[in-house]
Short mmCIF file of C-alpha atoms (C1' of nucleotides) in Angstrom, two decimals:
data_model
loop_
_atom_site.label_atom_id
_atom_site.label_comp_id
_atom_site.label_asym_id
_atom_site.label_seq_id
_atom_site.Cartn_x
_atom_site.Cartn_y
_atom_site.Cartn_z
CA MET A 1 125.31 82.93 132.11
CA ASN A 2 124.31 86.56 133.40
CA GLN A 3 123.93 88.65 136.53
CA PRO A 4 126.77 89.95 138.65
CA ALA A 5 128.08 87.81 140.37
CA HIS A 6 130.63 88.54 142.36
CA PRO A 7 131.13 86.02 145.46
CA LEU A 8 132.49 87.13 148.70
CA ALA A 9 130.49 90.64 148.26
CA ARG A 10 132.04 91.91 151.52
CA SER A 11 130.92 95.57 152.71
CA ARG A 12 133.52 98.20 153.76
CA GLY A 13 133.06 98.03 156.59
CA GLY A 14 135.69 95.42 157.50
CA SER A 15 133.56 93.46 159.96
CA ARG A 16 133.30 90.44 157.97
CA SER A 17 129.84 89.94 156.35
CA ARG A 18 127.69 87.88 155.13
CA ALA A 19 128.84 86.62 151.82
CA THR A 20 126.28 86.36 148.68
CA HIS A 21 126.74 84.21 145.33
CA SER A 22 124.65 83.56 143.07
CA LEU A 23 123.86 80.46 140.44
CA ALA A 24 126.12 81.35 137.85
CA ALA A 25 128.47 82.84 140.37
CA VAL A 26 128.29 78.91 141.95
CA LEU A 27 128.75 76.59 139.04
CA ALA A 28 130.97 78.81 137.63
CA GLU A 29 133.69 77.89 139.92
CA ALA A 30 132.94 74.48 140.89
CA VAL A 31 133.45 73.96 137.35
CA ALA A 32 136.92 75.91 138.11
CA LEU A 33 137.66 73.06 140.66
CA LEU A 34 136.27 70.16 139.22
CA ASP A 35 139.11 71.13 136.12
CA GLU A 36 141.60 71.82 138.79
CA HIS A 37 141.21 68.55 140.84
CA GLY A 38 138.74 66.40 139.24
CA ALA A 39 135.08 64.89 140.18
CA GLN A 40 136.57 64.14 143.77
CA GLY A 41 137.88 67.05 144.16
CA LEU A 42 134.44 68.68 144.08
CA THR A 43 133.06 68.65 147.81
CA LEU A 44 130.84 71.11 149.32
CA ARG A 45 133.10 72.43 151.61
CA ALA A 46 136.00 73.07 149.60
CA LEU A 47 133.35 75.01 146.58
CA ALA A 48 131.31 76.83 150.03
CA ALA A 49 135.17 78.11 150.49
CA ARG A 50 136.84 79.64 147.35
CA LEU A 51 132.66 80.84 147.40
CA GLY A 52 133.81 82.84 151.11
CA GLY A 53 130.72 81.27 152.79
CA GLY A 54 129.25 77.67 154.63
CA ALA A 55 128.75 74.80 152.64
CA ALA A 56 125.11 74.97 154.11
CA SER A 57 124.42 77.61 151.70
CA LEU A 58 125.09 75.99 148.62
CA TYR A 59 121.70 73.94 149.19
CA TRP A 60 120.13 77.66 148.27
CA TYR A 61 121.05 77.68 144.71
CA VAL A 62 121.05 73.59 144.48
CA SER A 63 119.51 70.64 145.81
CA GLY A 64 122.89 68.69 146.70
CA ARG A 65 126.48 67.29 145.06
CA ASP A 66 124.25 65.49 142.16
CA GLU A 67 122.34 68.38 140.97
CA LEU A 68 125.28 70.83 141.42
CA LEU A 69 127.03 68.11 139.08
CA ASP A 70 124.66 67.81 136.23
CA LEU A 71 123.88 71.78 136.17
CA ALA A 72 128.07 71.98 136.41
CA ALA A 73 128.24 69.90 133.34
CA ASP A 74 125.18 71.65 132.05
CA SER A 75 127.00 75.21 131.79
CA VAL A 76 129.65 73.53 129.88
CA LEU A 77 127.33 72.33 127.18
CA GLY A 78 125.91 75.09 126.82
CA GLY A 79 129.27 76.89 125.89
CA VAL A 80 129.12 74.29 123.14
CA LEU A 81 125.65 74.89 121.95
CA ILE A 82 126.73 79.09 121.40
CA SER A 83 130.26 77.60 120.23
CA VAL A 84 128.25 76.09 116.87
CA ALA A 85 125.12 78.54 116.66
CA ASP A 86 126.38 79.81 113.33
CA VAL A 87 127.26 76.44 112.21
CA ARG A 88 125.39 75.16 108.96
CA THR A 89 126.36 74.42 105.90
CA ASP A 90 124.80 72.93 102.46
CA ASP A 91 125.71 69.69 103.79
CA PRO A 92 123.91 68.64 106.78
CA ILE A 93 126.80 65.01 107.40
CA ALA A 94 128.65 67.77 107.59
CA ASP A 95 127.48 69.99 110.30
CA LEU A 96 127.02 66.57 112.33
CA ARG A 97 130.67 65.93 112.02
CA THR A 98 131.83 70.33 112.89
CA ILE A 99 128.90 69.97 115.98
CA ALA A 100 130.17 66.79 117.06
CA VAL A 101 133.77 67.43 117.34
CA ALA A 102 132.75 70.39 118.76
CA MET A 103 131.96 68.62 121.87
CA PHE A 104 134.20 66.56 122.36
CA ASP A 105 136.70 69.11 122.07
CA ALA A 106 134.92 70.32 125.23
CA ILE A 107 134.75 66.96 127.42
CA VAL A 108 137.48 65.19 126.39
CA ASP A 109 139.76 67.57 128.86
CA ARG A 110 136.93 67.59 131.20
CA PRO A 111 136.88 63.93 132.38
CA TRP A 112 133.99 64.58 134.94
CA LEU A 113 132.33 65.73 132.75
CA GLY A 114 131.77 62.15 130.27
CA ALA A 115 129.83 60.78 133.62
CA TYR A 116 127.40 63.63 133.59
CA ALA A 117 127.05 65.23 130.57
CA MET A 118 123.12 64.31 128.48
CA ARG A 119 121.85 62.56 131.23
CA ASN A 120 118.88 64.17 132.50
CA THR A 121 117.77 66.25 129.88
CA ALA A 122 114.50 67.78 132.43
CA ALA A 123 117.36 69.02 134.47
CA GLN A 124 119.82 69.94 131.82
CA PRO A 125 118.30 72.75 129.48
CA ASN A 126 121.23 73.10 127.68
CA SER A 127 121.32 69.51 126.97
CA LEU A 128 118.14 69.52 125.42
CA ARG A 129 119.06 72.32 123.52
CA LEU A 130 122.43 70.39 122.12
CA TYR A 131 120.06 67.25 121.36
CA GLU A 132 117.14 69.22 119.45
CA ARG A 133 120.38 70.64 117.55
CA ILE A 134 121.87 67.48 116.50
CA GLY A 135 118.36 66.12 116.06
CA GLU A 136 117.85 69.07 113.62
CA GLU A 137 120.49 68.66 111.10
CA THR A 138 119.24 64.59 110.77
CA MET A 139 115.54 66.11 109.40
CA ARG A 140 117.34 67.51 106.43
CA LEU A 141 118.56 64.13 105.65
CA PRO A 142 115.57 61.86 104.03
CA LEU A 143 114.93 59.67 106.55
CA THR A 144 111.91 58.55 108.47
CA ALA A 145 111.45 59.26 112.48
CA ARG A 146 112.64 56.79 113.48
CA GLU A 147 115.44 56.99 111.39
CA ARG A 148 116.31 60.56 113.10
CA PHE A 149 115.88 59.39 116.71
CA HIS A 150 118.17 56.43 116.27
CA ALA A 151 121.22 57.97 114.12
CA THR A 152 120.74 61.60 117.14
CA SER A 153 121.18 59.10 119.62
CA ALA A 154 123.86 57.42 117.67
CA VAL A 155 126.06 60.64 117.33
CA VAL A 156 125.53 61.96 120.93
CA GLY A 157 126.03 58.40 122.50
CA PHE A 158 129.79 57.83 120.61
CA VAL A 159 131.06 61.14 121.46
CA ILE A 160 130.03 61.06 125.18
CA GLY A 161 130.72 57.87 125.52
CA THR A 162 134.27 57.77 123.40
CA ALA A 163 135.40 61.77 125.13
CA ALA A 164 134.70 60.21 128.67
CA ASP A 165 136.24 56.42 128.35
CA MET A 166 139.46 58.77 126.47
CA GLY A 167 139.85 61.62 129.29
CA GLN A 168 139.09 59.07 131.68
CA GLU A 169 139.20 60.30 135.49
CA PRO A 170 143.31 58.44 135.00
CA PRO A 171 144.69 55.97 138.22
CA ALA A 172 144.96 58.57 141.19
CA GLU A 173 148.28 58.64 140.78
CA VAL A 174 148.82 60.44 137.19
CA VAL A 175 145.69 62.89 139.49
CA SER A 176 148.24 63.31 142.34
CA GLY A 177 151.43 64.39 139.96
CA GLU A 178 153.47 61.84 140.95
CA VAL A 179 153.42 59.66 137.64
CA SER A 180 153.58 62.69 134.17
CA ARG A 181 150.98 61.68 131.10
CA ASP A 182 153.00 60.80 129.26
CA GLU A 183 155.60 58.82 131.55
CA TYR A 184 151.86 57.12 132.26
CA MET A 185 151.13 56.32 128.71
CA ALA A 186 154.70 55.28 128.01
CA ARG A 187 154.65 52.05 130.47
CA ALA A 188 151.38 51.34 129.15
CA THR A 189 152.65 50.85 126.01
CA ALA A 190 155.61 49.13 127.52
CA GLN A 191 153.00 46.54 128.95
CA TRP A 192 151.57 46.10 125.82
CA ARG A 193 154.73 45.26 124.79
CA ALA A 194 155.65 43.00 127.17
CA LEU A 195 152.70 40.25 125.73
CA ASP A 196 153.27 37.30 123.65
CA ALA A 197 152.58 38.14 120.99
CA THR A 198 150.73 34.21 120.30
CA ASP A 199 148.18 35.32 122.64
CA TYR A 200 147.86 38.74 121.30
CA PRO A 201 147.88 39.39 118.23
CA PHE A 202 146.75 42.23 117.54
CA ILE A 203 147.94 44.44 120.73
CA HIS A 204 151.82 43.85 119.14
CA HIS A 205 149.94 44.53 115.22
CA ILE A 206 148.23 47.84 116.38
CA VAL A 207 150.58 49.01 119.62
CA ASP A 208 152.81 51.52 117.10
CA GLU A 209 149.39 53.17 116.35
CA PHE A 210 148.96 53.17 119.54
CA ALA A 211 151.76 54.26 120.98
CA GLY A 212 151.95 57.08 118.25
CA HIS A 213 147.88 58.24 118.97
CA ASP A 214 146.01 61.33 118.86
CA ASP A 215 143.36 60.89 121.01
CA ARG A 216 140.92 63.37 118.01
CA ASP A 217 142.67 62.15 114.92
CA GLN A 218 140.87 58.19 117.06
CA PHE A 219 137.59 60.09 117.57
CA ARG A 220 137.67 61.34 114.23
CA ALA A 221 138.02 58.40 112.83
CA GLY A 222 134.85 56.66 113.96
CA LEU A 223 132.81 59.29 113.97
CA ASP A 224 133.30 59.10 110.48
CA LEU A 225 133.11 55.57 110.12
CA LEU A 226 129.64 55.88 111.85
CA LEU A 227 128.87 59.24 109.64
CA ALA A 228 129.97 57.64 106.25
CA GLY A 229 126.93 54.66 107.63
CA LEU A 230 124.46 57.57 107.99
CA GLU A 231 124.96 58.92 104.27
CA LEU A 232 124.73 55.80 103.37
CA ARG A 233 121.41 55.51 105.17
CA ALA A 234 120.40 58.34 103.92
CA GLN A 235 121.07 57.47 100.15
CA GLY A 236 119.41 54.30 100.76
CA GLY A 237 122.03 51.87 101.03
CA ARG A 238 121.66 49.16 103.82
CA ALA A 239 124.59 47.41 105.25
CA MET B 4 135.29 32.54 138.76
CA ASN B 5 137.33 29.76 140.60
CA GLN B 6 138.15 28.45 144.48
CA PRO B 7 136.14 27.37 147.01
CA ALA B 8 135.37 31.06 147.95
CA HIS B 9 132.68 30.72 150.99
CA PRO B 10 132.85 33.75 153.30
CA LEU B 11 132.12 33.25 156.93
CA ALA B 12 133.18 30.27 157.53
CA ARG B 13 133.18 29.89 161.57
CA SER B 14 134.91 26.69 163.21
CA ARG B 15 132.13 24.61 164.76
CA GLY B 16 133.07 25.63 168.14
CA GLY B 17 130.46 27.98 168.20
CA SER B 18 132.69 30.54 169.40
CA ARG B 19 132.86 33.04 166.73
CA SER B 20 136.20 32.55 164.93
CA ARG B 21 137.87 34.77 162.42
CA ALA B 22 135.93 35.32 158.59
CA THR B 23 137.75 33.77 155.83
CA HIS B 24 137.41 34.81 152.44
CA SER B 25 139.38 34.70 148.96
CA LEU B 26 139.12 37.34 146.28
CA ALA B 27 136.47 35.93 143.83
CA ALA B 28 134.25 35.95 146.74
CA VAL B 29 134.95 39.53 147.54
CA LEU B 30 134.41 40.58 143.61
CA ALA B 31 131.52 38.03 143.34
CA GLU B 32 130.10 39.84 146.81
CA ALA B 33 130.84 43.35 145.39
CA VAL B 34 129.01 42.68 142.34
CA ALA B 35 126.10 41.89 143.81
CA LEU B 36 126.20 44.71 146.28
CA LEU B 37 126.77 46.70 143.19
CA ASP B 38 123.72 45.35 141.10
CA GLU B 39 120.97 45.41 144.22
CA HIS B 40 122.25 49.06 144.77
CA GLY B 41 123.86 50.67 142.37
CA ALA B 42 127.86 52.08 142.83
CA GLN B 43 126.61 54.69 145.62
CA GLY B 44 125.82 51.10 147.50
CA LEU B 45 129.51 49.76 147.44
CA THR B 46 130.62 50.68 150.87
CA LEU B 47 133.08 49.01 151.41
CA ARG B 48 131.58 48.52 155.61
CA ALA B 49 128.37 46.80 153.69
CA LEU B 50 130.34 44.52 151.37
CA ALA B 51 132.39 43.64 154.69
CA ALA B 52 129.29 43.33 156.97
CA ARG B 53 128.03 40.90 153.57
CA LEU B 54 131.39 38.60 153.48
CA GLY B 55 130.59 38.21 157.60
CA GLY B 56 133.78 40.42 158.31
CA GLY B 57 135.92 44.09 159.65
CA ALA B 58 136.07 46.26 156.49
CA ALA B 59 139.83 46.21 157.04
CA SER B 60 140.27 42.58 155.71
CA LEU B 61 139.07 44.46 151.85
CA TYR B 62 142.45 45.60 152.09
CA TRP B 63 144.35 42.01 151.33
CA TYR B 64 142.62 41.89 148.75
CA VAL B 65 142.11 44.92 147.10
CA SER B 66 143.90 48.07 147.57
CA GLY B 67 141.02 50.58 147.77
CA ARG B 68 137.41 50.92 146.78
CA ASP B 69 138.84 51.99 143.20
CA GLU B 70 140.47 49.11 142.69
CA LEU B 71 137.28 46.87 143.90
CA LEU B 72 135.30 48.63 141.01
CA ASP B 73 138.66 48.49 138.21
CA LEU B 74 138.51 44.77 139.61
CA ALA B 75 133.97 43.89 140.11
CA ALA B 76 134.04 45.66 136.57
CA ASP B 77 135.97 43.03 134.81
CA SER B 78 135.31 40.01 136.17
CA VAL B 79 131.25 40.85 134.48
CA LEU B 80 133.69 41.10 131.18
CA GLY B 81 135.37 38.64 131.91
CA GLY B 82 132.12 36.82 131.69
CA VAL B 83 131.22 38.54 128.44
CA LEU B 84 134.37 37.00 126.97
CA ILE B 85 133.97 33.32 127.75
CA SER B 86 130.09 33.86 126.52
CA VAL B 87 131.32 34.55 123.05
CA ALA B 88 134.17 32.63 122.99
CA ASP B 89 132.83 30.40 120.08
CA VAL B 90 131.20 33.35 118.13
CA ARG B 91 133.40 32.79 114.87
CA THR B 92 131.27 32.91 111.27
CA ASP B 93 132.87 33.88 107.78
CA ASP B 94 131.82 37.16 108.22
CA PRO B 95 133.93 39.35 110.68
CA ILE B 96 130.96 42.07 110.29
CA ALA B 97 128.41 40.08 112.05
CA ASP B 98 131.17 38.95 114.61
CA LEU B 99 131.91 42.03 115.53
CA ARG B 100 128.08 42.81 115.86
CA THR B 101 127.71 39.96 118.09
CA ILE B 102 130.33 41.02 120.18
CA ALA B 103 128.78 44.29 120.43
CA VAL B 104 125.79 43.33 121.33
CA ALA B 105 127.11 40.65 124.12
CA MET B 106 129.12 43.50 126.01
CA PHE B 107 125.91 45.61 125.59
CA ASP B 108 123.00 43.22 127.84
CA ALA B 109 126.22 42.87 130.00
CA ILE B 110 126.58 46.87 130.74
CA VAL B 111 122.78 48.09 130.25
CA ASP B 112 121.43 46.18 133.30
CA ARG B 113 124.03 47.35 135.25
CA PRO B 114 124.29 51.01 135.57
CA TRP B 115 127.92 51.25 137.87
CA LEU B 116 129.64 49.39 134.65
CA GLY B 117 129.57 51.97 132.15
CA ALA B 118 132.64 53.97 134.61
CA TYR B 119 134.73 50.83 135.26
CA ALA B 120 134.64 48.92 132.34
CA MET B 121 137.40 49.14 129.76
CA ARG B 122 138.97 52.05 131.97
CA ASN B 123 142.66 50.36 133.22
CA THR B 124 144.00 47.24 130.59
CA ALA B 125 146.77 47.39 133.28
CA ALA B 126 144.60 46.60 135.95
CA GLN B 127 141.49 44.50 134.40
CA PRO B 128 142.66 41.29 131.99
CA ASN B 129 139.64 40.53 131.23
CA SER B 130 138.92 43.62 129.88
CA LEU B 131 142.22 43.49 127.57
CA ARG B 132 141.35 40.44 126.62
CA LEU B 133 138.08 41.63 124.92
CA TYR B 134 139.67 44.46 122.98
CA GLU B 135 141.93 41.83 122.05
CA ARG B 136 139.08 40.15 121.08
CA ILE B 137 137.66 42.65 118.73
CA GLY B 138 140.46 43.50 116.65
CA GLU B 139 141.36 40.02 115.68
CA GLU B 140 138.29 40.17 113.83
CA THR B 141 139.43 43.88 112.04
CA MET B 142 142.44 41.80 111.04
CA ARG B 143 140.00 40.12 109.05
CA LEU B 144 138.91 42.40 107.37
CA PRO B 145 141.49 44.16 104.84
CA LEU B 146 142.43 47.73 106.12
CA THR B 147 145.84 48.93 107.61
CA ALA B 148 146.97 48.97 110.78
CA ARG B 149 145.45 52.04 111.66
CA GLU B 150 142.26 51.81 110.36
CA ARG B 151 142.04 48.23 112.74
CA PHE B 152 142.71 50.63 115.47
CA HIS B 153 140.85 52.97 115.03
CA ALA B 154 137.61 50.79 114.39
CA THR B 155 138.05 48.72 117.22
CA SER B 156 138.80 51.71 119.48
CA ALA B 157 135.09 52.88 118.04
CA VAL B 158 133.39 50.01 118.24
CA VAL B 159 134.76 49.50 122.45
CA GLY B 160 133.86 53.21 122.25
CA PHE B 161 130.08 53.58 121.25
CA VAL B 162 129.51 50.49 123.20
CA ILE B 163 130.28 51.27 126.16
CA GLY B 164 129.46 55.16 125.56
CA THR B 165 126.26 53.68 124.47
CA ALA B 166 124.71 51.46 127.12
CA ALA B 167 126.84 53.76 130.17
CA ASP B 168 124.18 57.03 128.31
CA MET B 169 121.39 54.15 128.54
CA GLY B 170 121.49 52.49 131.95
CA GLN B 171 122.47 55.66 133.67
CA GLU B 172 122.72 55.24 137.20
CA PRO B 173 118.95 56.86 137.35
CA PRO B 174 117.95 60.43 139.54
CA ALA B 175 117.65 58.93 143.19
CA GLU B 176 113.98 58.87 143.19
CA VAL B 177 113.99 55.93 141.02
CA VAL B 178 116.90 54.21 142.46
CA SER B 179 114.87 54.35 146.00
CA GLY B 180 111.82 52.94 144.44
CA GLU B 181 110.06 55.85 145.20
CA VAL B 182 109.51 56.68 141.48
CA SER B 183 109.03 53.02 139.21
CA ARG B 184 110.64 52.98 135.93
CA ASP B 185 107.69 53.66 133.81
CA GLU B 186 106.33 56.25 135.26
CA TYR B 187 109.98 58.35 135.44
CA MET B 188 110.09 57.51 131.54
CA ALA B 189 106.04 58.69 130.59
CA ARG B 190 106.74 62.06 133.08
CA ALA B 191 109.86 62.35 130.73
CA THR B 192 108.00 61.97 127.49
CA ALA B 193 104.90 64.30 128.64
CA GLN B 194 107.65 67.10 129.71
CA TRP B 195 108.86 66.71 125.64
CA ARG B 196 105.78 66.85 124.81
CA ALA B 197 104.98 69.66 127.04
CA LEU B 198 107.81 71.77 124.70
CA ASP B 199 107.03 74.35 122.75
CA ALA B 200 106.53 72.99 118.98
CA THR B 201 108.41 76.21 117.29
CA ASP B 202 111.23 75.71 119.51
CA TYR B 203 112.11 71.79 119.63
CA PRO B 204 110.89 70.98 116.45
CA PHE B 205 113.10 67.88 116.79
CA ILE B 206 111.79 67.14 119.77
CA HIS B 207 107.95 66.83 118.49
CA HIS B 208 109.06 64.87 115.61
CA ILE B 209 110.79 62.13 117.50
CA VAL B 210 108.46 62.30 120.47
CA ASP B 211 106.78 59.20 119.24
CA GLU B 212 109.48 57.27 118.85
CA PHE B 213 110.74 57.99 122.22
CA ALA B 214 107.99 56.88 123.92
CA GLY B 215 107.83 53.39 122.65
CA HIS B 216 111.31 52.55 121.78
CA ASP B 217 113.24 49.75 123.35
CA ASP B 218 117.41 50.67 124.36
CA ARG B 219 118.62 47.39 122.50
CA ASP B 220 116.94 48.55 119.72
CA GLN B 221 118.14 51.82 119.42
CA PHE B 222 121.92 50.84 120.34
CA ARG B 223 121.68 47.80 117.10
CA ALA B 224 120.43 50.48 114.90
CA GLY B 225 123.31 52.93 116.10
CA LEU B 226 126.18 49.90 115.65
CA ASP B 227 124.50 48.27 112.96
CA LEU B 228 125.81 52.33 111.49
CA LEU B 229 128.95 52.52 112.59
CA LEU B 230 129.37 49.10 110.69
CA ALA B 231 127.71 49.99 107.71
CA GLY B 232 130.27 52.66 107.84
CA LEU B 233 133.15 49.92 108.38
CA GLU B 234 132.15 48.16 105.87
CA LEU B 235 132.39 50.64 103.17
CA ARG B 236 135.86 51.70 104.29
CA ALA B 237 136.67 48.06 104.52
CA GLN B 238 135.48 48.15 100.67
CA GLY B 239 137.56 50.57 100.00
CA GLY B 240 134.81 52.85 99.68
CA ARG B 241 134.93 56.45 101.25
CA ALA B 242 132.74 58.59 102.60
"C1'" DA C 23 115.05 86.06 150.81
"C1'" DC C 24 119.72 84.11 151.69
"C1'" DC C 25 123.68 82.26 154.82
"C1'" DT C 26 125.35 80.44 159.55
"C1'" DG C 27 127.94 77.37 162.41
"C1'" DA C 28 127.21 73.58 164.43
"C1'" DA C 29 125.55 68.62 164.78
"C1'" DC C 30 124.03 64.09 162.64
"C1'" DA C 31 125.41 60.51 160.45
"C1'" DC C 32 127.96 58.41 157.63
"C1'" DC C 33 132.88 57.22 154.66
"C1'" DG C 34 137.11 55.66 153.56
"C1'" DT C 35 141.89 54.23 154.61
"C1'" DT C 36 145.38 53.38 158.32
"C1'" DC C 37 147.46 51.16 161.99
"C1'" DA C 38 149.02 48.41 165.67
"C1'" DA C 39 147.64 44.40 168.02
"C1'" DG C 40 146.19 39.89 167.34
"C1'" DT C 41 145.47 34.52 165.70
"C1'" DA D 14 149.04 34.88 155.72
"C1'" DC D 15 145.39 36.70 156.76
"C1'" DC D 16 141.33 38.92 159.80
"C1'" DT D 17 140.57 42.29 163.39
"C1'" DG D 18 139.01 47.20 166.36
"C1'" DA D 19 139.18 51.42 166.89
"C1'" DA D 20 141.09 55.23 165.70
"C1'" DC D 21 141.99 59.70 161.95
"C1'" DA D 22 140.18 63.18 158.62
"C1'" DC D 23 136.90 63.42 155.99
"C1'" DC D 24 132.41 63.85 153.63
"C1'" DG D 25 127.06 65.62 152.80
"C1'" DT D 26 122.79 66.88 154.35
"C1'" DT D 27 119.97 68.93 157.94
"C1'" DC D 28 118.54 72.58 161.32
"C1'" DA D 29 116.91 75.95 163.98
"C1'" DA D 30 119.07 80.77 164.03
"C1'" DG D 31 120.19 84.78 162.47
"C1'" DT D 32 119.71 88.92 159.18
#
DNA sequence: ACCTGAACACCGTTCAAGT
DNA sequence: ACCTGAACACCGTTCAAGT
């Protein structure tokens, strides 16, 4: 997020000098690697190779692979935080929706993120700030502290959970490129259609919706239910 | 779930004979190992040792570690399915709540489950049946097929996401037992209290709620918001 | 202060061979 | 049909040593 951060700074001598990194460079390269090859593609050796150094040097910046994933996830959420900095209408529910959608968009294309986003606020400063940011929106609603705590956690849980579920690290064949995403979906749909209609009435009832569905629409529909419930609660309604 | 399944069937000769398993025994032992030592504690060698055989023999039952996790997760969800078999009042919303709570309870004490539950219905028959089961409840509500599809996915996403988030594979110190769960929570709370109140008004607003909160209550509160939104929709309301 | 190379103690997976 | 032992190609992490 700052610092010049040019990895592989070779001195001009021609003789190969020591590589030099920075935390920001390490995280940027880690995110790139994660986006390209998924969580299991991020090995310390592969990352070090991209940075032009040895794997052991990474331990200067992070305590291990786990912290690396935590910080990589947090750096992405830092981007979300910036992107929603100016969101502030006079409708807190609408703002909650905007922020949640921004989070969803960041996570859904990064299957690896689901497992590491917002999981360790002590080590993830941007996650903490994002949680605070969402919570502040609830402070504009006439709720008790407890209700605000619950509402904020519910929104965060729904976003992370749904995005992680949808962006699921797909089966190995898809990752390796043997089978395209579309093909994979078509195959799943065919399998659903082949199920016995007496045993699986619901699956048959919605299989066409499933076949033509868009993850983003589906997420928004669920989010709208949650926010409708929250709004009702803020108006003093009970279910 | 069936089959005699006694691993380590030594012949009485005294000479060590070949081990013999069954898929059910493999999965039961895998779940036990996962519950005791988390996802990273499940190694094929450790599992084989518990079963009294070699790691290579596991490949007769599963295609690899990934499928093993998928099937272990699915076997737990099979238990949930059985436990909710008789749930059927005349209020579908109440039944949805009951089923969701049962799922939550099964997942929250098994941090490893979050990442594998319901992720691959093609390979997870019980997950598919549970999805069907939840969907059938929505068929008792006056909604369109699309709304039912969205509602079902929202409930599942919320349950899995929230449970995974809460039951998070905790930091290494906690797994290893160096730090107790209570101590860990107390530390996190203290960190929150130490934050600048001007920068983090929401955190300060809810820190007491956080300190005394119960995960199950928090889940139910969020679920109630979601279901309240769904009920409103079923009554023809819009947010 | 920051980086390296080599070593250590593991992994999942494969395979020819056994029973 | 089902299990084994040994090997292969990796891992994350540590550490003494370098600059």
